[in-house]
Coordinates of C-alpha atoms and ligand atoms in Angstrom, one line a residue:
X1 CA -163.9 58.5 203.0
X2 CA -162.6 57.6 206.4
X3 CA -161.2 60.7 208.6
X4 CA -157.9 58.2 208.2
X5 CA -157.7 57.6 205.0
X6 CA -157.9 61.4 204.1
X7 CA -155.4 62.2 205.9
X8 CA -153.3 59.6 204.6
X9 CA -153.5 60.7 201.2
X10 CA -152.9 64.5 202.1
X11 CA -149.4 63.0 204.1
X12 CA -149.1 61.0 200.7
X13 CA -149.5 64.2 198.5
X14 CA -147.2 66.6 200.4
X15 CA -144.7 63.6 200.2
X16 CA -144.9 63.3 196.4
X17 CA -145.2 67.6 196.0
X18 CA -142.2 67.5 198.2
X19 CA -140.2 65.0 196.1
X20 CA -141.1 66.9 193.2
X21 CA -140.0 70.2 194.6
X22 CA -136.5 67.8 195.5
X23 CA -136.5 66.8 191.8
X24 CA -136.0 70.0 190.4
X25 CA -132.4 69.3 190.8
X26 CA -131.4 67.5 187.9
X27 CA -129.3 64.4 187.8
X28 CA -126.1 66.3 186.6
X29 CA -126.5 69.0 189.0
X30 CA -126.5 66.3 192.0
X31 CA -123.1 65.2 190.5
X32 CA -121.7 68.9 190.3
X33 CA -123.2 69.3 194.2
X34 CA -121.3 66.0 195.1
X35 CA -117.8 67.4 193.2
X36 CA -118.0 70.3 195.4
X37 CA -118.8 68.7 198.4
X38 CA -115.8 65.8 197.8
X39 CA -113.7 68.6 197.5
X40 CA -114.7 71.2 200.0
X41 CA -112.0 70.4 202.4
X42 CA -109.6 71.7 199.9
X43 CA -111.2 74.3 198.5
X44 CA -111.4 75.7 202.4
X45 CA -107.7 75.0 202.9
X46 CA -107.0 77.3 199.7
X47 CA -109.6 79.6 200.4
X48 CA -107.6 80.1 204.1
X49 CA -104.8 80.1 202.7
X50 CA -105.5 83.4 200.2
X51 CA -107.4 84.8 203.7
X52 CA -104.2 84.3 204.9
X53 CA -102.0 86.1 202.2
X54 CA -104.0 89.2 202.9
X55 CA -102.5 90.8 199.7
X56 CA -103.7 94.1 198.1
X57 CA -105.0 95.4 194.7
X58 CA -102.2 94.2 192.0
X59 CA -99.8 92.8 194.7
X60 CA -101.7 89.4 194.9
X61 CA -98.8 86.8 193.5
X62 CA -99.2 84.1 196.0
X63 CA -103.3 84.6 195.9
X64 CA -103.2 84.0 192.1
X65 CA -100.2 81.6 192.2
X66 CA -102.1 79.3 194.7
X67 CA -105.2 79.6 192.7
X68 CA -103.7 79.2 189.0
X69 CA -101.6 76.6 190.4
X70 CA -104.8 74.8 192.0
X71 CA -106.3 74.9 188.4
X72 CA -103.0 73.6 186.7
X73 CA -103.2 70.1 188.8
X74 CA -106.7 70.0 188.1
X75 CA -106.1 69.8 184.4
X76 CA -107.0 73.3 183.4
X77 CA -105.0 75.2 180.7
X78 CA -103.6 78.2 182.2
X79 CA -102.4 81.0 180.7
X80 CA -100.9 83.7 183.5
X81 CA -99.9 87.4 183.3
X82 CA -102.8 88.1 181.0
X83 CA -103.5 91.3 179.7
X84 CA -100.5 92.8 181.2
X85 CA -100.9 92.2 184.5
X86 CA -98.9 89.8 186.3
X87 CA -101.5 88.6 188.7
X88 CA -104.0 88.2 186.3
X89 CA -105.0 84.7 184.3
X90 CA -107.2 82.6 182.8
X91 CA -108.0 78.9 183.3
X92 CA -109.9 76.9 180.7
X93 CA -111.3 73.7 179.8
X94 CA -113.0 71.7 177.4
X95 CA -113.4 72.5 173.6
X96 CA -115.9 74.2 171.2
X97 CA -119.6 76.5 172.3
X98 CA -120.7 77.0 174.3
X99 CA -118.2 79.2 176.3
X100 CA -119.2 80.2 180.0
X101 CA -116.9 82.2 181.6
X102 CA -116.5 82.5 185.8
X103 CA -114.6 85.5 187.4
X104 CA -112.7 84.8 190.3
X105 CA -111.7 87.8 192.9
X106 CA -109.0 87.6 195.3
X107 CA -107.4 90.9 196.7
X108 CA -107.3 92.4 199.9
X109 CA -108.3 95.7 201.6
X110 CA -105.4 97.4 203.0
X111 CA -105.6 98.1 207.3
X112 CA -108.4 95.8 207.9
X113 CA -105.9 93.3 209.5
X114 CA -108.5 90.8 211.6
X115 CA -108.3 87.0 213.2
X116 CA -111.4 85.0 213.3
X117 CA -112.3 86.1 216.4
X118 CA -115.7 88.6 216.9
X119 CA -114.5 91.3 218.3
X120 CA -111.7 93.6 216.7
X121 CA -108.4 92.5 217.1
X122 CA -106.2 92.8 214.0
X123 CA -103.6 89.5 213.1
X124 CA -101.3 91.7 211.3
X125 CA -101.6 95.5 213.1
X126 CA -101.6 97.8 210.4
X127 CA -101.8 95.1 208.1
X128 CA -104.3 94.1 205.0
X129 CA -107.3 91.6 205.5
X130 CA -110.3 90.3 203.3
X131 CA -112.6 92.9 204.4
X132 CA -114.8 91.7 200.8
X133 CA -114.6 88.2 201.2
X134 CA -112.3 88.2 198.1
X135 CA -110.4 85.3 199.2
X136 CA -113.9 83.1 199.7
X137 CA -115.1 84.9 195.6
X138 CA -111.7 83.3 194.3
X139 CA -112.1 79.8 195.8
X140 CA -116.1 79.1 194.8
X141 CA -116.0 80.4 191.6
X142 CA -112.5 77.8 191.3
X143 CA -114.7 75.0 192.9
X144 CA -117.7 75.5 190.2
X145 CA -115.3 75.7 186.9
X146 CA -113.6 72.4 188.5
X147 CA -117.0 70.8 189.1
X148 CA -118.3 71.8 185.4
X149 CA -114.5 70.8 184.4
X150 CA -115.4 66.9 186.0
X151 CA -118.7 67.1 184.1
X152 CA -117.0 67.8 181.1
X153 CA -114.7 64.9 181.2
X154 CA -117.5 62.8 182.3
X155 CA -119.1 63.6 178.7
X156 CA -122.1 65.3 180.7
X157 CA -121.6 68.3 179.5
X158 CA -120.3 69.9 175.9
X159 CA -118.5 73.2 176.2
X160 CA -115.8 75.5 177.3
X161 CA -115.7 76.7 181.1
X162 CA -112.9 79.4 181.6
X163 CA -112.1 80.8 185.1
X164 CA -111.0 84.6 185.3
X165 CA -108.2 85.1 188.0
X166 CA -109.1 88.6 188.2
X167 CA -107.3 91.0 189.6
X168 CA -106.9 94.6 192.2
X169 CA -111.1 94.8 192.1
X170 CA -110.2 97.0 194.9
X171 CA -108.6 99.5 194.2
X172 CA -107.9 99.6 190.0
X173 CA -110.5 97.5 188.8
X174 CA -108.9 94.9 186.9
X175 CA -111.3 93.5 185.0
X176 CA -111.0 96.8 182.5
X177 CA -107.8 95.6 181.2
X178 CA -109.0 92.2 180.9
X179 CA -111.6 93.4 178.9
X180 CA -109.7 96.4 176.7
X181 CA -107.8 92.6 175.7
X182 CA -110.5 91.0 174.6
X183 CA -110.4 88.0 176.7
X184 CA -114.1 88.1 176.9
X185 CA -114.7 88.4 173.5
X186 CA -115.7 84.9 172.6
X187 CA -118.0 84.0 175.5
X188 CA -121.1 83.5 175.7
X189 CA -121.9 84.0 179.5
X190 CA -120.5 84.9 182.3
X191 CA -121.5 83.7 185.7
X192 CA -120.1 85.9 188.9
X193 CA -120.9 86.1 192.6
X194 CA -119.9 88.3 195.6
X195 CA -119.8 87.4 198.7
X196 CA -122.7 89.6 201.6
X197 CA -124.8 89.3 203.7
X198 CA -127.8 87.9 202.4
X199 CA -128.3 85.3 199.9
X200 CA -129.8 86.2 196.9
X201 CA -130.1 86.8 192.9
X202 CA -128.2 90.2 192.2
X203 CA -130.3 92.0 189.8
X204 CA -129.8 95.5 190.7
X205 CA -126.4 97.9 188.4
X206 CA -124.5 99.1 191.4
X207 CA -122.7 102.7 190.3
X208 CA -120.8 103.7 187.8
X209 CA -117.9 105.7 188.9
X210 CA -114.6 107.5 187.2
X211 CA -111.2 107.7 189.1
X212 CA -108.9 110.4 187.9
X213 CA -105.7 112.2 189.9
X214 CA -105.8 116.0 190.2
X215 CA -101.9 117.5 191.2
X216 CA -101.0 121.1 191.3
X217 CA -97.5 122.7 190.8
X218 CA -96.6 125.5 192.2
X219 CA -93.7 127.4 193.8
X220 CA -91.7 126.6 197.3
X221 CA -90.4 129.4 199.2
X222 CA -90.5 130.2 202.9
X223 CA -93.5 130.7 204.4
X224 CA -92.8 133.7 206.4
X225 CA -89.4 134.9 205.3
X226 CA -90.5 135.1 201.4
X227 CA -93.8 133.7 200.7
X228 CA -94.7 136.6 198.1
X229 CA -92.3 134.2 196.4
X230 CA -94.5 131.4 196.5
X231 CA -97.1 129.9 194.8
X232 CA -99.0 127.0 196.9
X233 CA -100.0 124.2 195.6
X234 CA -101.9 123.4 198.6
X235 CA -103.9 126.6 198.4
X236 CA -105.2 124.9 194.9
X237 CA -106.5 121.7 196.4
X238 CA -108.0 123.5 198.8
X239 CA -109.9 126.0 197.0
X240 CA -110.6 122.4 194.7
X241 CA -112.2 120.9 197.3
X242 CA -114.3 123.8 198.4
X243 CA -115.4 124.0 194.7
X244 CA -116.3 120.4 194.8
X245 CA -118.4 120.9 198.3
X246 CA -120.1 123.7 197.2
X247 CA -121.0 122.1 193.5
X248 CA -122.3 118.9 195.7
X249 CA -125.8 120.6 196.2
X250 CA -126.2 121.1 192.5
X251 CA -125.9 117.6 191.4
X252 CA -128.4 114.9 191.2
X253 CA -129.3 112.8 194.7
X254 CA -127.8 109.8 192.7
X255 CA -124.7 111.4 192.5
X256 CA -121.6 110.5 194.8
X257 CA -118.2 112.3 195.1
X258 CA -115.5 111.5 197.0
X259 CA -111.6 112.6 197.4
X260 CA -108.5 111.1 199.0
X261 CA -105.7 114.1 199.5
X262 CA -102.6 112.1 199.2
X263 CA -99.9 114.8 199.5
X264 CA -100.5 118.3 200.5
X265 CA -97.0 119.8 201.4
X266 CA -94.9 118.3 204.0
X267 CA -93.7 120.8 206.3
X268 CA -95.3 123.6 207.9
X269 CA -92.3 126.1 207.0
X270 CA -92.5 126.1 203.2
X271 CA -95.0 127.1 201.1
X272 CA -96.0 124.0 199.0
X273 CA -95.0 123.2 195.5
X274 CA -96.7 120.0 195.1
X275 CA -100.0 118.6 196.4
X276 CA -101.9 115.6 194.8
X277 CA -105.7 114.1 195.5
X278 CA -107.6 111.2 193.8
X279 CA -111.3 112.3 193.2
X280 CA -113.7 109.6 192.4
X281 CA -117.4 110.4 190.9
X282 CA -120.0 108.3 190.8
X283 CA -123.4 107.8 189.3
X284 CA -125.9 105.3 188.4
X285 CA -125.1 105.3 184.6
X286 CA -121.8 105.7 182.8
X287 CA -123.6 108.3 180.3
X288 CA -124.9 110.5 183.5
X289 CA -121.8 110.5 185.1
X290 CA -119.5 112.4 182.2
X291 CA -120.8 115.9 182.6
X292 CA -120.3 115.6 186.4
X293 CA -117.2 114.2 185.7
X294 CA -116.0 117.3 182.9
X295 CA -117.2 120.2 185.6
X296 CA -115.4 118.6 188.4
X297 CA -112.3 119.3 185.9
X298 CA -113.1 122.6 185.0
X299 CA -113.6 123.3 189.1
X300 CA -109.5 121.8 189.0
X301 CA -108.7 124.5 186.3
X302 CA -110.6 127.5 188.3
X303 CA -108.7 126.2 191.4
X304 CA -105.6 126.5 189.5
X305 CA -105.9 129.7 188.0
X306 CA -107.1 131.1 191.6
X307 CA -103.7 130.3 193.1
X308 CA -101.8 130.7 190.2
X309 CA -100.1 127.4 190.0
X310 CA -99.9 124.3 186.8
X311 CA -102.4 121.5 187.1
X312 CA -102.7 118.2 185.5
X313 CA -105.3 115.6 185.4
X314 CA -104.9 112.4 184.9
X315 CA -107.7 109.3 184.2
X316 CA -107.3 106.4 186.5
X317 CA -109.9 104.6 185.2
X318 CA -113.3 104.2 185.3
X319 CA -115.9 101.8 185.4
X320 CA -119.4 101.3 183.7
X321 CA -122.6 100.3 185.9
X322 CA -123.8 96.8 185.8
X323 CA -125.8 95.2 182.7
X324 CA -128.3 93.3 184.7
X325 CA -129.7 90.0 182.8
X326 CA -133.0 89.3 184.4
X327 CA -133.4 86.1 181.9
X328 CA -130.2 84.4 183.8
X329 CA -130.9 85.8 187.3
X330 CA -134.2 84.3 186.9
X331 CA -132.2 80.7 186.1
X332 CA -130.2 81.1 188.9
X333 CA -133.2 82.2 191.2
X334 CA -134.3 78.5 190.9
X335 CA -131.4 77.1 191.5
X336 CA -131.1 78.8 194.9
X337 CA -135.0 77.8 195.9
X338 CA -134.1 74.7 195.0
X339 CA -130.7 74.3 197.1
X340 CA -132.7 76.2 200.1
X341 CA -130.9 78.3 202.6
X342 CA -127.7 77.8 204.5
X343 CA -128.0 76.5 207.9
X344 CA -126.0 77.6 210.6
X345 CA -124.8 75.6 214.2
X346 CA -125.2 77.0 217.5
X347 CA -121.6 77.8 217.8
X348 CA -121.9 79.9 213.9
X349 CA -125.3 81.7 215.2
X350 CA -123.1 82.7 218.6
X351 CA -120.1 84.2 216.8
X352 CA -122.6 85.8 214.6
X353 CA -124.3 87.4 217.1
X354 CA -121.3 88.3 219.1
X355 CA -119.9 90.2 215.8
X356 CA -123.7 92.1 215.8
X357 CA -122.9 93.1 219.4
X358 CA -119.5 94.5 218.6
X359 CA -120.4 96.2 215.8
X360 CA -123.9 97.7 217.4
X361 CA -126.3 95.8 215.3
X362 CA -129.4 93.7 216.3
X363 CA -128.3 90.2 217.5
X364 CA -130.0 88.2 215.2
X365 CA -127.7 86.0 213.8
X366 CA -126.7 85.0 210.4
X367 CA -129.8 84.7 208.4
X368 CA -129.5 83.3 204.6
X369 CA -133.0 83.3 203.8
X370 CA -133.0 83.7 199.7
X371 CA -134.5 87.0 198.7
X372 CA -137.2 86.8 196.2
X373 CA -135.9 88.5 192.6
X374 CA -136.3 92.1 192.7
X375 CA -136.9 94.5 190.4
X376 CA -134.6 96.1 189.0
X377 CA -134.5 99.8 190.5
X378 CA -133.7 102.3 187.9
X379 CA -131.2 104.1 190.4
X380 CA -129.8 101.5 192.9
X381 CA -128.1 102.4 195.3
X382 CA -124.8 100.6 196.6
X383 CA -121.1 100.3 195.4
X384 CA -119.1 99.9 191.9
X385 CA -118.0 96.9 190.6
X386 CA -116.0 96.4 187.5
X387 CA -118.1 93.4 186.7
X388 CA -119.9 96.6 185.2
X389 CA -117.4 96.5 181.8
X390 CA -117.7 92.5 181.7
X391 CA -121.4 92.4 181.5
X392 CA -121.7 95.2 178.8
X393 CA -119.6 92.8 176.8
X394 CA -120.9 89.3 177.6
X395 CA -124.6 88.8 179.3
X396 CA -123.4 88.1 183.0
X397 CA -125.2 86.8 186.3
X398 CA -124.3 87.4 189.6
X399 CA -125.3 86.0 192.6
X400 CA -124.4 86.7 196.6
X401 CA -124.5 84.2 198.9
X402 CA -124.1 84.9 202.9
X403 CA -120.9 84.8 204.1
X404 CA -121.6 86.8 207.0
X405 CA -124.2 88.0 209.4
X406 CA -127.3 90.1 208.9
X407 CA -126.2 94.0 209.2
X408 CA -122.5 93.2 209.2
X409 CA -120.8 96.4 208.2
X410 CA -118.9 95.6 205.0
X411 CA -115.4 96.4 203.9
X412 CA -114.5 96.1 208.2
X413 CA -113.0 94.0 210.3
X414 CA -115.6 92.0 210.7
X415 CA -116.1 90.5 207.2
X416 CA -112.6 89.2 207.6
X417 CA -113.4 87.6 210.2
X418 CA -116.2 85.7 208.8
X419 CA -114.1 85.2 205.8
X420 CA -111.5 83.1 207.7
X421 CA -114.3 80.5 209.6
X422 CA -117.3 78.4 208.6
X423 CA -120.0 81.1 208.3
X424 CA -117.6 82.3 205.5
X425 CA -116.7 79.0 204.2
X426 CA -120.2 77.8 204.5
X427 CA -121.4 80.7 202.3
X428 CA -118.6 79.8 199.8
X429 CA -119.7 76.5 199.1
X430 CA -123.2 77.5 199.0
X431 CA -122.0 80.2 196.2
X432 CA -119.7 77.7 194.4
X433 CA -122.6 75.0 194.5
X434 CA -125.4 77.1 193.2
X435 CA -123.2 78.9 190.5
X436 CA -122.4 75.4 189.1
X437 CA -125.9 74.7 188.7
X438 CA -126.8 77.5 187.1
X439 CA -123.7 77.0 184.7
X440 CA -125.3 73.7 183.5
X441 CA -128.5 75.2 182.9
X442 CA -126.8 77.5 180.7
X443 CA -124.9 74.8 178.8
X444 CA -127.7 72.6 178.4
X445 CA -130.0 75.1 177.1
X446 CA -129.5 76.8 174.0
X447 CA -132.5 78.6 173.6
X448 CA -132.5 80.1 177.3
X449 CA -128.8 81.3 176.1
X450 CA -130.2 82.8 172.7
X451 CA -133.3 84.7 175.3
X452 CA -129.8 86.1 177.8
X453 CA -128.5 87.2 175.0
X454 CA -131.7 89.0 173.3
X455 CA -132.1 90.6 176.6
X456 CA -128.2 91.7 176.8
X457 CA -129.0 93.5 173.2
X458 CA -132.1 95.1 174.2
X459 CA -130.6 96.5 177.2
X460 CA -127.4 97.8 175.8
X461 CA -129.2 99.3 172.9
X462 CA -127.3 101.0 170.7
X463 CA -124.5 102.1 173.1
X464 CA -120.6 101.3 171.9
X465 CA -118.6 100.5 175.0
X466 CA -115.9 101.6 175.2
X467 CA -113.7 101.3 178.8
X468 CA -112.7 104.3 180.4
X469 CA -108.9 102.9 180.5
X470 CA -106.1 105.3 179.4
X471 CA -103.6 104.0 176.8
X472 CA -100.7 102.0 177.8
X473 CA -100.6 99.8 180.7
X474 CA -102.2 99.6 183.8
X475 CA -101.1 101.0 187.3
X476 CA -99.7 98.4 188.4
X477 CA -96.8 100.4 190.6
X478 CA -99.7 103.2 191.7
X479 CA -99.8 103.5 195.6
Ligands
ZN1 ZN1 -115.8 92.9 196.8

């Protein structure tokens, strides 16, 4: 064999390895890729437009107007104001099994005000911005239902997709109520992505955490004239919060606590009657988190009785760690090798390393490299989702896709920025393309469903969920 020849045939294999590699993307997943891409300039505009609207937990009625309405046109039935809240709704289509759900996000963080410039300089001064990306969450999970929707019509596809609008992720966690309905009782899977900085299959539970208000009611009276005559309620929260501090070094490492005084007297003068604070504890699982939780309480009680005032407590809400499905992250791991990594223009790699400077990070860029599947840590570290209460009701896969550079500090100024240009709309598309892949892997494959949803049994065991909701209505007028 000529010197030639062989390397002719080794061009002629990598070609053929690299078509195969190319191939892995299915016919019908090339169509749902085109959808998205036919559509992308109006997906962006909406996606800008929420960005835009900048509206927080529970107050998002042109966010989920624009997207319900968006769905409407495109033939969806919506149903809106679900589960009591007005801002919350569903958008399905097709018929019969299986059912795949797709949760869309869309509220804002309130004082994170930002244009799409890279260095702070708030729109709206004192006003609310997409410091999560919530607006971008919304829009691709929209653009995936609509491309499985076209695939559906096409007769490519058998099934039921249904959209979530899903509200105040923020601040209330929305899905609870959603779920306490039972709007996620028939579905099979559900499919869910977050916007970061990296790009990758999420397999790791996040925290679970527990909101509840602590207010104490004592007794005014002047606070030099006659303060035998008072009782202070601001005394209590703070022998409460030294309670807490000093119970901090006897909890586990995994354990997080934090507070929010929201109204500790107002004027110097008067000895306070009223003081109020939100405690939050978290904790890698639900069930470690409830004796935590209980002596917190009691700390609220021993607080009271020191400064001789009334306390209440009252449950927020509370949300349950993620239910990780390995079988579907592993599914949706393909996918992504398969769709590669986003690529980014000069001018995208420039504002990306401009925000790095102005935040202090290393100017690298925006890097979405795709993460190889991780294993599953048994205490993660990170935030709370209420994705948590969906996926211990329904097997449910998340991705994150790269909406904004390596290192960017997250809930800041400087995701909102991302969130309003290409780097952000880039990473949506991305997200929205390689969730609607996944989707038809999971409608085409019955026994890959019948595996998620061994693996969703095995896991929960036998727990009974139950969400950490009070009775009655959500909080939808709570400041
Ligand atoms: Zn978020």
């Amino acid at each position: 064999m000529t010197k030639n020849l062989l390397l002719y045939l080794i061009i002629l294999f990598s070609i053929s390895a690299h078509a195969q590699k190319k191939s892995k993307i299915t016919n019908k997943k090339k169509a749902a890729i085109e959808i998205i891409e036919n559509r992308i300039e109006e997906l962006i505009s909406l996606s800008d437009e929420i960005w835009s609207y900048e509206e927080v937990a529970f107050k998002e009625n042109r966010s989920s107007k624009a997207l319900a309405d968006y769905a409407e046109e495109q033939g969806f039935t919506v149903k809106r104001g679900v589960a009591g809240i007005p801002t919350a709704f569903t958008a399905e289509y097709g018929s019969g099994q299986p059912v795949i759900g797709i949760l869309g996000e869309f509220d804002a963080l309130p004082g994170l005000s930002q244009k799409t410039v890279p260095e702070k300089d708030p729109r709206n001064p004192g006003g609310a911005g997409h410091g999560c990306g919530h607006n971008l969450f919304g829009v691709a999970s929209m653009g995936a239902a609509t491309a499985i929707k076209e695939l559906i019509d096409d007769g490519k596809i058998k099934g039921t997709i249904r959209f979530y609008g899903t509200p105040a992720e923020e601040k209330f966690f929305g899905k609870l109520w959603l779920v306490r309905e039972g709007l996620f009782d028939d579905v099979d899977i559900v499919m869910d992505w977050h916007p970061s900085a990296e790009t990758k299959a999420d397999v790791q539970a996040g925290l679970a955490l527990v909101d509840f208000l602590v207010e104490y009611h004592g007794q005014a009276a002047h606070a030099s004239a006659d303060p035998w005559n008072g009782r202070s309620a601001s005394d209590a929260l703070e022998l409460y919060t030294t309670g807490i501090n000093y119970y901090r070094e006897h909890v586990k490492p995994t354990v997080r606590i934090h507070y929010d005084i929201q109204n500790a007297g107002e004027v110097v003068n008067v000895v306070p009657d009223y003081s109020k604070i939100w405690t939050r504890v978290r904790d890698t699982k639900r069930d470690e988190l409830v004796p935590v939780w209980k002596q917190i309480e009691k700390i609220a009680e021993g607080a009271a009785l020191m400064a001789n005032v009334d306390y209440k407590i009252t449950l927020i809400s509370g949300i349950h760690e993620v239910l990780v499905n390995r079988t579907g992250a592993a599914v949706l791991q393909k996918n992504l090798e398969s769709l590669g990594p986003i690529e980014y223009s000069e001018g995208e790699q420039d504002f990306a390393r401009k925000i790095q400077a102005a935040t202090g990070k290393e100017q690298v860029g925006s890097v979405s490299e795709i993460e190889p599947l991780e294993e599953t840590l048994e205490h993660p570290m990170g935030g709370s989702t209420d994705v948590g209460d969906v996926s211990y009701v329904v097997p449910t896969v998340r991705l994150r896709a790269t909406t904004a550079p390596k290192g960017t500090p997250w809930h800041s100024w400087a995701v909102v920025a991302c969130s309003g240009m290409s780097i952000g709309h880039k990473g949506m598309e991305y997200a929205s393309k390689a969730m609607a892949m996944t989707m038809i892997d999971f409608y085409e494959d019955e026994k890959l469903r019948k595996e998620m949803k061994a693996e969703f049994k095995e896991r929960k065991g036998d727990y009974i969920y139950k969400g950490m909701v009070p009775e009655g209505p959500p909080p939808l007028e709570m400041e």
